[in-house]
Amino acid sequence: MLAKVITAALDGIEALPVTVEAYESRGLPGTTVVGLGDTSVKEAVARIRAAISSSGAKYPDGHLTLNLSPAWLHKSGTHFDLAMAVCALSAAKAVFDREIEDTAFIGELSLDGTVRSCRGVLPMVLALAAAGVGRAVVPADDLREASLAGGIRILGASTLSDVMDWLNLKENGLTEDCGAGGPGRRTYPDYSEIKGQEQAKRAVMIAAAGGHGILLTGSPGTGKTMLAERMPGILPKPSEEELLEIASIYSVAGDRERLRGGFSERPFRAPGVNLTLPGLLGNGAPPMPGEVTLAHRGVLFMDEFRERDRRVIEGLRMPLEERKVRLVRKGRTYVYPADITFAAASNPCKCGYYGDPRHECTCTAAELARYRSRISGPIGDRIDIHVNLTAPAFSEMEDGDGSCMNTEEMRLMVEKARKIQARRYSGEPFGLNSLLPGHLAAKYCGMDREVTDLLRTAYDRLDLSPRALVKIKRLARTIADLEECGSVGTKHVNEALLYRERGI
């Protein structure tokens, strides 16, 4: 008898529907798995045989052929177990197939028949919903994650016996998600705790408002890390579409802790100094998401930026430019999203005190040049905002006049600026000023002759590159949005010029 069951296969961080076909024929008992499955798929035969026996059912007596279609798609992972087991039971007429036609099955099986959690459930359920599948049976532990998809009925299974009873119209041991909401907004440390760095806080706010990259340079203890770590607190809450993107990425990455905690915030990734290039971009075949993809729609913060592996620093070139990661594995090209707000912190020199009025720098001219060269021109040119920090005076630390900006004030300004950008670019494939193409700057910046003359003078006298000129226009547009100005003025361009890269 021929039986068919629907499931899905991961393809990078996306998924495609897969049909499992089972055909029992006469011959010596045995099972053949075809359809371009890897070792984990072929090993499923031993797992499903033991799981079926442990669940009180009989494995097919004849020769069973299991085909995973489409056969051109490489399939890996243990989440095919449940679908293969149900398909084998259907071929052996051990379960009714009335509910199988419009139901997908996802889950790994233990030898005792327990349905175990697996990674990538959310993108697989999203792909099944898009294909018009009405129901999906997933591991009970992944029920909440799968229910984020919407548009498809989700059932959670703890054991293969529960699935068999449901198919045979016996006791319904499957559970459904109650639709409980995710966690509330996380509380981050407040920017009001940082005294005397108001200009740096404004630069961070501009970066958050327009999605611009920012590099904070200063002596140890000036607040670089504190400024960057508080950035998630001023970012607007992600939309439902963005939450699904974020959750899908973490589902593929198998981040159980993040999945259990729910998704209501943008990610903040702060990898250690020992981060490698594969860890940054992604590794494996197919590649697992790297740090730039895990920070998608959020913040990627790199402390001690100049102390990192040169290959890691240079590896940021394409992600910062294209907001995507392209990886080639076994002849296939995988494109992963990397729409990040990049933040980095660095000392100005090897000893850390170049330009500090309170400490003497012990670095030689050669050491200064060598330390500065760790950030190449192309990387520095891709970071929109460069800020040099110095230790604040004692009077600034007191903040007696109450002028210190706090997180709530900054968040409201950032949200207002982002709403302005969303309205302006509603018909464009981008939504932030940091993604504004140079050829559209004149259309959306509204610069008059005075502003154009100022930019021409700055371009000639400061030896700006074409990319740097576009960067200044983008920054000026964001600064104008924070002030709710319809067009970019000279004061906005002048402030944007303050954030250009300078020598240390």
Coordinates of C-alpha atoms in Angstrom, one line a residue:
M1 CA 0.0 0.0 0.0
L2 CA 1.2 3.5 -0.8
A3 CA 0.9 6.2 1.9
K4 CA 1.8 9.9 1.9
V5 CA 2.6 12.3 4.7
I6 CA 3.5 16.0 4.7
T7 CA 6.5 17.4 6.5
A8 CA 9.2 20.1 5.8
A9 CA 12.9 20.4 5.3
L10 CA 15.2 23.3 6.3
D11 CA 17.0 25.0 3.6
G12 CA 19.4 27.4 5.3
I13 CA 17.1 29.6 7.5
E14 CA 14.1 28.9 5.3
A15 CA 12.1 25.8 4.8
L16 CA 10.3 23.9 2.0
P17 CA 7.4 21.4 2.2
V18 CA 8.4 17.8 1.8
T19 CA 6.2 14.8 1.1
V20 CA 7.2 11.4 2.7
E21 CA 6.0 8.5 0.7
A22 CA 5.9 4.9 1.9
Y23 CA 5.4 1.8 -0.2
E24 CA 5.2 -1.7 1.3
S25 CA 5.9 -4.5 -1.1
R26 CA 6.6 -8.2 -0.9
G27 CA 10.1 -9.4 -0.2
L28 CA 12.5 -9.7 2.5
P29 CA 11.8 -7.5 5.5
G30 CA 13.8 -4.3 5.4
T31 CA 13.6 -0.5 4.9
T32 CA 15.1 1.6 2.1
V33 CA 15.2 5.4 2.5
V34 CA 15.6 7.4 -0.7
G35 CA 15.3 11.1 -1.5
L36 CA 18.8 12.6 -0.9
G37 CA 18.8 12.3 2.9
D38 CA 21.9 12.5 5.0
T39 CA 23.1 10.1 7.7
S40 CA 20.6 11.4 10.3
V41 CA 17.7 10.7 7.9
K42 CA 18.9 7.2 7.1
E43 CA 19.5 6.5 10.9
A44 CA 15.8 7.3 11.4
V45 CA 14.8 3.8 10.4
A46 CA 16.3 2.3 13.6
R47 CA 14.6 5.0 15.7
I48 CA 11.1 4.7 14.1
R49 CA 11.2 0.9 14.2
A50 CA 11.9 1.0 18.0
A51 CA 9.4 3.8 18.6
I52 CA 6.6 2.0 16.8
S53 CA 7.3 -1.2 18.7
S54 CA 7.4 0.7 22.0
S55 CA 4.1 2.3 21.2
G56 CA 2.3 -1.0 20.9
A57 CA 2.1 -1.1 17.1
K58 CA 3.7 -3.4 14.5
Y59 CA 6.3 -2.3 12.1
P60 CA 5.5 -3.4 8.4
D61 CA 6.4 -7.0 7.7
G62 CA 7.4 -6.6 4.1
H63 CA 10.0 -4.4 2.3
L64 CA 9.3 -0.8 3.0
T65 CA 10.5 2.0 0.7
L66 CA 10.5 5.5 2.1
N67 CA 10.9 8.4 -0.3
L68 CA 11.4 12.0 0.7
S69 CA 10.2 14.2 -2.2
P70 CA 11.4 16.5 -3.8
A71 CA 14.4 14.3 -4.4
W72 CA 16.7 17.1 -5.6
L73 CA 16.6 18.8 -2.2
H74 CA 19.3 17.7 0.3
K75 CA 17.6 16.8 3.6
S76 CA 19.2 16.7 7.0
G77 CA 18.0 16.5 10.6
T78 CA 16.1 14.3 12.9
H79 CA 12.8 16.1 12.6
F80 CA 11.6 13.7 9.8
D81 CA 11.2 10.9 12.3
L82 CA 7.6 11.5 13.2
A83 CA 6.5 11.9 9.6
M84 CA 8.3 8.8 8.5
A85 CA 6.8 6.8 11.4
V86 CA 3.3 7.9 10.6
C87 CA 3.8 7.2 6.9
A88 CA 5.0 3.7 7.7
L89 CA 2.1 3.0 10.0
S90 CA -0.3 4.3 7.4
A91 CA 1.2 2.0 4.7
A92 CA 0.8 -0.9 7.1
K93 CA -2.9 0.2 7.7
A94 CA -2.1 0.6 11.5
V95 CA -3.7 4.1 11.5
F96 CA -6.5 5.8 9.6
D97 CA -5.4 8.2 6.9
R98 CA -8.4 10.4 7.1
E99 CA -6.6 13.1 9.0
I100 CA -3.2 12.7 7.3
E101 CA -4.0 14.3 4.0
D102 CA -4.1 17.9 5.4
T103 CA -1.8 17.4 8.4
A104 CA 2.0 17.8 8.6
F105 CA 4.2 16.0 11.1
I106 CA 7.4 17.3 12.6
G107 CA 9.5 15.8 15.4
E108 CA 12.3 13.6 16.5
L109 CA 11.5 10.2 18.0
S110 CA 13.2 8.5 21.0
L111 CA 13.4 4.7 21.1
D112 CA 10.6 4.7 23.6
G113 CA 8.3 6.7 21.4
T114 CA 8.7 10.1 23.0
V115 CA 8.4 13.0 20.5
R116 CA 11.4 15.2 21.1
S117 CA 12.0 18.8 20.4
C118 CA 13.9 19.8 17.3
R119 CA 15.4 23.0 15.8
G120 CA 13.8 25.0 13.0
V121 CA 10.2 24.3 13.9
L122 CA 8.9 27.8 13.3
P123 CA 10.3 28.3 9.7
M124 CA 9.0 24.9 8.8
V125 CA 5.5 25.6 10.1
L126 CA 5.6 29.0 8.3
A127 CA 6.4 27.2 5.0
L128 CA 3.6 24.7 5.6
A129 CA 1.1 27.4 6.3
A130 CA 2.1 29.2 3.1
A131 CA 1.6 26.0 1.2
G132 CA -2.0 25.8 2.5
V133 CA -1.5 22.9 5.0
G134 CA -4.3 23.1 7.5
R135 CA -2.7 21.4 10.6
A136 CA 0.7 20.6 11.9
V137 CA 1.6 18.2 14.7
V138 CA 4.8 19.3 16.4
P139 CA 6.7 18.3 19.6
A140 CA 4.8 19.5 22.7
D141 CA 7.9 21.4 23.8
D142 CA 7.9 23.4 20.6
L143 CA 4.2 24.2 20.7
R144 CA 4.5 27.8 21.8
E145 CA 7.2 28.5 19.2
A146 CA 5.2 26.9 16.4
S147 CA 2.1 28.9 17.4
L148 CA 3.8 32.1 16.5
A149 CA 3.2 31.3 12.8
G150 CA -0.5 31.8 12.7
G151 CA -2.8 30.7 9.8
I152 CA -2.4 27.0 10.7
R153 CA -3.8 24.8 13.5
I154 CA -0.9 23.6 15.7
L155 CA -1.1 20.4 17.8
G156 CA 1.5 19.3 20.3
A157 CA 2.5 15.7 20.7
S158 CA 4.4 14.1 23.6
T159 CA 4.5 10.5 22.3
L160 CA 4.0 8.6 19.2
S161 CA 1.1 6.8 21.0
D162 CA -0.7 10.1 21.4
V163 CA -0.4 10.7 17.6
M164 CA -1.7 7.2 16.8
D165 CA -4.7 7.6 19.2
W166 CA -5.6 10.9 17.6
L167 CA -5.4 9.4 14.1
N168 CA -7.5 6.4 15.2
L169 CA -10.1 8.7 16.7
K170 CA -9.4 7.4 20.2
E171 CA -8.4 9.6 23.2
N172 CA -7.0 12.9 22.0
G173 CA -3.7 13.2 23.7
L174 CA -2.6 16.1 21.6
T175 CA -2.6 19.6 23.0
E176 CA -3.2 23.0 21.5
D177 CA -1.6 26.3 22.2
C178 CA -3.6 28.6 24.4
G179 CA -2.4 31.7 22.5
A180 CA -0.8 33.3 25.5
G181 CA 1.2 36.4 24.7
G182 CA 4.9 36.8 25.0
P183 CA 6.8 38.5 27.8
G184 CA 6.6 42.2 28.5
R185 CA 9.2 44.7 27.5
R186 CA 12.6 44.0 29.1
T187 CA 14.0 46.6 31.4
Y188 CA 17.5 47.8 30.5
P189 CA 19.9 50.0 32.5
D190 CA 19.0 53.6 32.0
Y191 CA 21.1 56.2 30.1
S192 CA 20.6 58.6 33.0
E193 CA 23.2 56.6 34.9
I194 CA 25.8 57.8 32.4
K195 CA 26.9 61.3 33.4
G196 CA 28.8 63.8 31.3
Q197 CA 28.6 62.1 27.9
E198 CA 25.6 63.9 26.5
Q199 CA 27.1 64.4 23.0
A200 CA 28.0 60.7 22.9
K201 CA 24.4 59.8 24.0
R202 CA 23.0 62.0 21.2
A203 CA 25.3 60.1 18.7
V204 CA 24.0 56.8 20.0
M205 CA 20.4 58.1 19.6
I206 CA 21.1 59.2 16.0
A207 CA 22.5 55.7 15.3
A208 CA 19.4 54.0 16.7
A209 CA 17.0 56.3 14.9
G210 CA 18.5 55.8 11.5
G211 CA 20.1 52.3 11.9
H212 CA 23.6 53.8 11.4
G213 CA 26.8 52.1 12.5
I214 CA 28.7 53.7 15.3
L215 CA 32.3 53.5 16.6
L216 CA 33.0 54.8 20.1
T217 CA 36.6 55.5 20.7
G218 CA 38.0 56.6 24.1
S219 CA 40.3 55.8 27.0
P220 CA 39.3 53.0 29.5
G221 CA 36.5 54.0 31.8
T222 CA 34.9 56.7 29.7
G223 CA 31.6 54.8 29.3
K224 CA 32.0 53.3 25.8
T225 CA 30.6 49.9 26.7
M226 CA 27.8 51.3 28.9
L227 CA 26.6 53.5 26.0
A228 CA 26.4 50.6 23.6
E229 CA 24.9 48.1 26.0
R230 CA 21.9 50.4 26.6
M231 CA 21.0 50.7 22.9
P232 CA 18.3 48.0 22.9
G233 CA 16.4 50.1 25.4
I234 CA 15.9 53.0 23.0
L235 CA 15.0 50.9 20.0
P236 CA 11.3 50.7 19.0
K237 CA 9.5 47.4 19.6
P238 CA 9.7 45.2 16.5
S239 CA 6.6 44.6 14.3
E240 CA 4.9 41.2 14.1
E241 CA 6.7 40.5 10.8
E242 CA 10.1 41.4 12.3
L243 CA 9.4 39.2 15.4
L244 CA 8.7 36.3 13.1
E245 CA 12.0 36.9 11.3
I246 CA 13.9 37.0 14.6
A247 CA 12.2 34.0 16.0
S248 CA 12.8 32.0 12.8
I249 CA 16.5 32.7 12.9
Y250 CA 16.8 31.6 16.6
S251 CA 14.7 28.6 15.9
V252 CA 17.1 27.4 13.2
A253 CA 20.0 28.2 15.5
G254 CA 18.4 26.0 18.2
D255 CA 18.6 28.6 20.9
R256 CA 16.2 26.9 23.4
E257 CA 16.7 29.5 26.1
R258 CA 15.7 32.4 23.8
L259 CA 12.8 30.5 22.4
R260 CA 11.4 29.6 25.8
G261 CA 11.7 33.2 26.9
G262 CA 9.5 34.4 24.0
F263 CA 10.2 37.2 21.6
S264 CA 9.2 40.8 22.3
E265 CA 12.5 42.6 21.9
R266 CA 15.1 43.2 19.2
P267 CA 18.2 41.0 19.7
F268 CA 21.4 42.4 21.2
R269 CA 24.5 40.3 20.4
A270 CA 27.9 41.0 22.0
P271 CA 30.3 38.3 21.0
G272 CA 33.6 37.9 22.8
V273 CA 37.0 39.0 21.5
N274 CA 37.8 35.5 20.4
L275 CA 35.1 35.4 17.8
T276 CA 36.1 33.7 14.6
L277 CA 35.1 34.5 11.0
P278 CA 32.9 31.4 10.7
G279 CA 31.3 32.4 14.1
L280 CA 30.6 35.9 12.7
L281 CA 29.2 34.9 9.3
G282 CA 28.0 31.3 9.8
N283 CA 29.5 27.9 9.6
G284 CA 28.5 24.3 8.5
A285 CA 26.8 22.7 5.6
P286 CA 24.2 24.1 5.4
P287 CA 25.6 26.9 7.5
M288 CA 24.2 27.8 10.9
P289 CA 23.5 31.5 11.4
G290 CA 26.4 33.5 12.6
E291 CA 26.5 36.5 14.9
V292 CA 25.5 39.0 12.2
T293 CA 22.4 37.0 11.3
L294 CA 21.6 36.4 15.0
A295 CA 21.6 40.2 15.4
H296 CA 19.2 40.7 12.5
R297 CA 16.8 43.6 13.2
G298 CA 18.8 44.4 16.4
V299 CA 22.2 45.4 17.5
L300 CA 25.6 43.8 17.0
F301 CA 28.1 45.2 19.5
M302 CA 31.8 44.5 19.3
D303 CA 33.8 45.6 22.2
E304 CA 37.6 46.0 21.9
F305 CA 37.1 46.3 18.2
R306 CA 40.7 46.9 17.2
E307 CA 41.9 43.9 19.3
R308 CA 39.9 41.5 17.2
D309 CA 41.1 39.1 14.5
R310 CA 41.7 41.2 11.3
R311 CA 39.7 38.6 9.3
V312 CA 36.7 39.2 11.5
I313 CA 36.9 42.9 11.1
E314 CA 37.3 42.7 7.4
G315 CA 34.5 40.1 7.3
L316 CA 32.0 42.9 8.1
R317 CA 32.5 44.6 4.8
M318 CA 29.7 43.0 2.8
P319 CA 27.2 42.6 5.7
L320 CA 27.5 46.3 6.6
E321 CA 27.2 47.3 2.9
E322 CA 24.5 44.8 1.7
R323 CA 22.8 43.9 5.0
K324 CA 23.1 40.3 3.9
V325 CA 25.5 37.4 4.3
R326 CA 26.3 35.2 1.3
L327 CA 27.9 31.8 2.0
V328 CA 28.8 29.2 -0.5
R329 CA 28.7 25.6 0.7
K330 CA 29.0 22.4 -1.4
G331 CA 28.2 24.4 -4.6
R332 CA 25.1 26.2 -3.2
T333 CA 24.8 29.8 -2.2
Y334 CA 23.0 30.7 1.0
V335 CA 21.8 34.2 1.6
Y336 CA 21.1 35.1 5.2
P337 CA 19.7 38.4 6.5
A338 CA 21.9 40.8 8.4
D339 CA 20.0 44.1 8.8
I340 CA 21.8 45.2 11.9
T341 CA 22.6 48.3 13.8
F342 CA 26.4 48.0 14.3
A343 CA 28.1 49.3 17.4
A344 CA 31.7 49.0 18.3
A345 CA 34.0 50.3 21.0
S346 CA 37.8 50.7 21.0
N347 CA 40.7 52.3 22.8
P348 CA 42.4 55.0 20.8
C349 CA 45.8 53.3 21.1
K350 CA 47.6 50.2 22.5
C351 CA 48.1 51.7 26.0
G352 CA 44.6 53.3 25.8
Y353 CA 45.5 56.9 26.7
Y354 CA 46.2 58.7 23.4
G355 CA 44.6 62.1 23.5
D356 CA 43.6 61.7 27.2
P357 CA 44.4 65.0 29.0
R358 CA 44.8 63.2 32.4
H359 CA 47.1 60.3 31.3
E360 CA 50.3 60.2 29.3
C361 CA 50.3 58.0 26.2
T362 CA 53.3 55.7 26.1
C363 CA 52.9 54.5 22.5
T364 CA 55.4 55.4 19.8
A365 CA 54.3 56.9 16.5
A366 CA 54.8 53.5 14.8
E367 CA 52.7 51.8 17.4
L368 CA 49.9 54.4 16.9
A369 CA 49.9 54.0 13.2
R370 CA 49.9 50.2 13.5
Y371 CA 47.0 50.2 16.0
R372 CA 45.0 52.6 13.9
S373 CA 45.5 50.5 10.7
R374 CA 43.7 47.5 12.4
I375 CA 40.5 49.2 11.1
S376 CA 41.0 49.6 7.4
G377 CA 39.7 52.5 5.3
P378 CA 36.9 50.5 3.8
I379 CA 35.6 49.3 7.2
G380 CA 35.9 52.8 8.7
D381 CA 34.1 54.2 5.7
R382 CA 31.2 51.8 6.3
I383 CA 30.7 53.0 9.9
D384 CA 28.6 56.2 9.7
I385 CA 29.3 57.7 13.1
H386 CA 32.7 58.0 14.8
V387 CA 32.7 59.5 18.3
N388 CA 35.8 60.2 20.4
L389 CA 35.1 60.1 24.2
T390 CA 37.0 61.8 27.0
A391 CA 36.5 61.5 30.7
P392 CA 33.9 64.1 31.9
A393 CA 34.7 66.8 34.4
F394 CA 33.5 66.4 38.0
S395 CA 30.9 69.1 37.6
E396 CA 29.4 67.2 34.7
M397 CA 29.3 64.0 36.8
E398 CA 27.1 65.8 39.3
D399 CA 24.4 66.8 36.8
G400 CA 22.9 69.3 39.2
D401 CA 20.7 70.9 36.5
G402 CA 18.9 67.6 35.6
S403 CA 19.9 68.0 31.9
C404 CA 21.1 64.4 31.6
M405 CA 19.1 62.5 28.9
N406 CA 17.4 59.3 30.1
T407 CA 16.4 56.1 28.2
E408 CA 12.7 57.0 28.0
E409 CA 13.3 60.4 26.4
M410 CA 15.7 58.9 23.9
R411 CA 13.4 56.1 23.1
L412 CA 10.4 58.4 22.4
M413 CA 12.6 60.5 20.0
V414 CA 13.9 57.4 18.2
E415 CA 10.4 56.0 17.8
K416 CA 9.1 59.3 16.4
A417 CA 12.0 59.5 13.9
R418 CA 11.5 55.9 12.8
K419 CA 7.8 56.6 12.2
I420 CA 8.7 59.5 10.0
Q421 CA 11.0 57.3 8.0
A422 CA 8.4 54.6 7.7
R423 CA 5.9 57.1 6.2
R424 CA 8.5 58.6 3.9
Y425 CA 9.8 55.3 2.5
S426 CA 6.4 53.5 2.4
G427 CA 6.8 52.9 -1.3
E428 CA 10.5 51.9 -1.2
P429 CA 12.2 48.5 -0.5
F430 CA 14.0 50.1 2.5
G431 CA 12.7 51.8 5.6
L432 CA 15.6 53.5 7.3
N433 CA 17.9 56.4 6.4
S434 CA 21.0 54.2 6.7
L435 CA 19.7 52.3 3.6
L436 CA 18.9 55.4 1.5
P437 CA 20.7 55.0 -1.8
G438 CA 22.8 57.9 -3.0
H439 CA 20.8 58.5 -6.1
L440 CA 17.6 59.0 -4.0
A441 CA 19.2 61.4 -1.6
A442 CA 18.2 64.5 -3.5
K443 CA 14.6 63.2 -3.7
Y444 CA 14.2 62.5 0.1
C445 CA 16.5 65.0 1.7
G446 CA 15.1 68.2 0.2
M447 CA 18.4 70.1 0.3
D448 CA 18.5 73.7 -0.9
R449 CA 21.3 75.6 -2.7
E450 CA 22.9 76.6 0.6
V451 CA 23.1 73.0 1.8
T452 CA 24.4 71.8 -1.6
D453 CA 27.2 74.5 -1.5
L454 CA 28.2 73.4 2.0
L455 CA 28.4 69.7 0.9
R456 CA 30.5 70.7 -2.1
T457 CA 32.9 72.7 0.1
A458 CA 33.2 69.8 2.6
Y459 CA 33.7 67.3 -0.2
D460 CA 36.6 69.3 -1.7
R461 CA 38.3 70.5 1.5
L462 CA 38.0 67.3 3.6
D463 CA 38.8 65.0 0.7
L464 CA 35.7 62.9 1.2
S465 CA 35.0 59.8 -0.8
P466 CA 31.7 59.4 -2.7
R467 CA 30.6 56.9 -0.1
A468 CA 31.4 59.3 2.7
L469 CA 29.4 62.0 1.0
V470 CA 26.4 59.7 0.8
K471 CA 26.9 58.7 4.5
I472 CA 26.8 62.4 5.5
K473 CA 23.6 62.9 3.6
R474 CA 22.0 59.9 5.4
L475 CA 23.2 61.1 8.8
A476 CA 21.9 64.7 8.1
R477 CA 18.5 63.2 7.1
T478 CA 18.3 61.3 10.4
I479 CA 19.3 64.3 12.4
A480 CA 16.6 66.3 10.7
D481 CA 14.0 63.6 11.4
L482 CA 14.9 63.7 15.1
E483 CA 14.0 67.5 15.0
E484 CA 10.9 66.7 12.8
C485 CA 12.3 68.9 10.0
G486 CA 10.9 68.2 6.5
S487 CA 14.1 69.1 4.7
V488 CA 17.8 68.9 5.6
G489 CA 19.4 72.2 6.7
T490 CA 23.0 73.4 7.1
K491 CA 22.9 72.8 10.8
H492 CA 22.0 69.1 10.2
V493 CA 24.9 68.7 7.7
N494 CA 27.3 70.5 10.1
E495 CA 26.4 68.0 12.9
A496 CA 26.8 65.1 10.5
L497 CA 30.3 66.3 9.5
L498 CA 31.3 66.2 13.2
Y499 CA 30.8 62.4 13.2
R500 CA 33.1 61.7 10.3
E501 CA 36.2 59.5 10.8
R502 CA 39.2 61.4 12.0
G503 CA 42.8 60.4 12.7
I504 CA 43.7 59.6 16.3

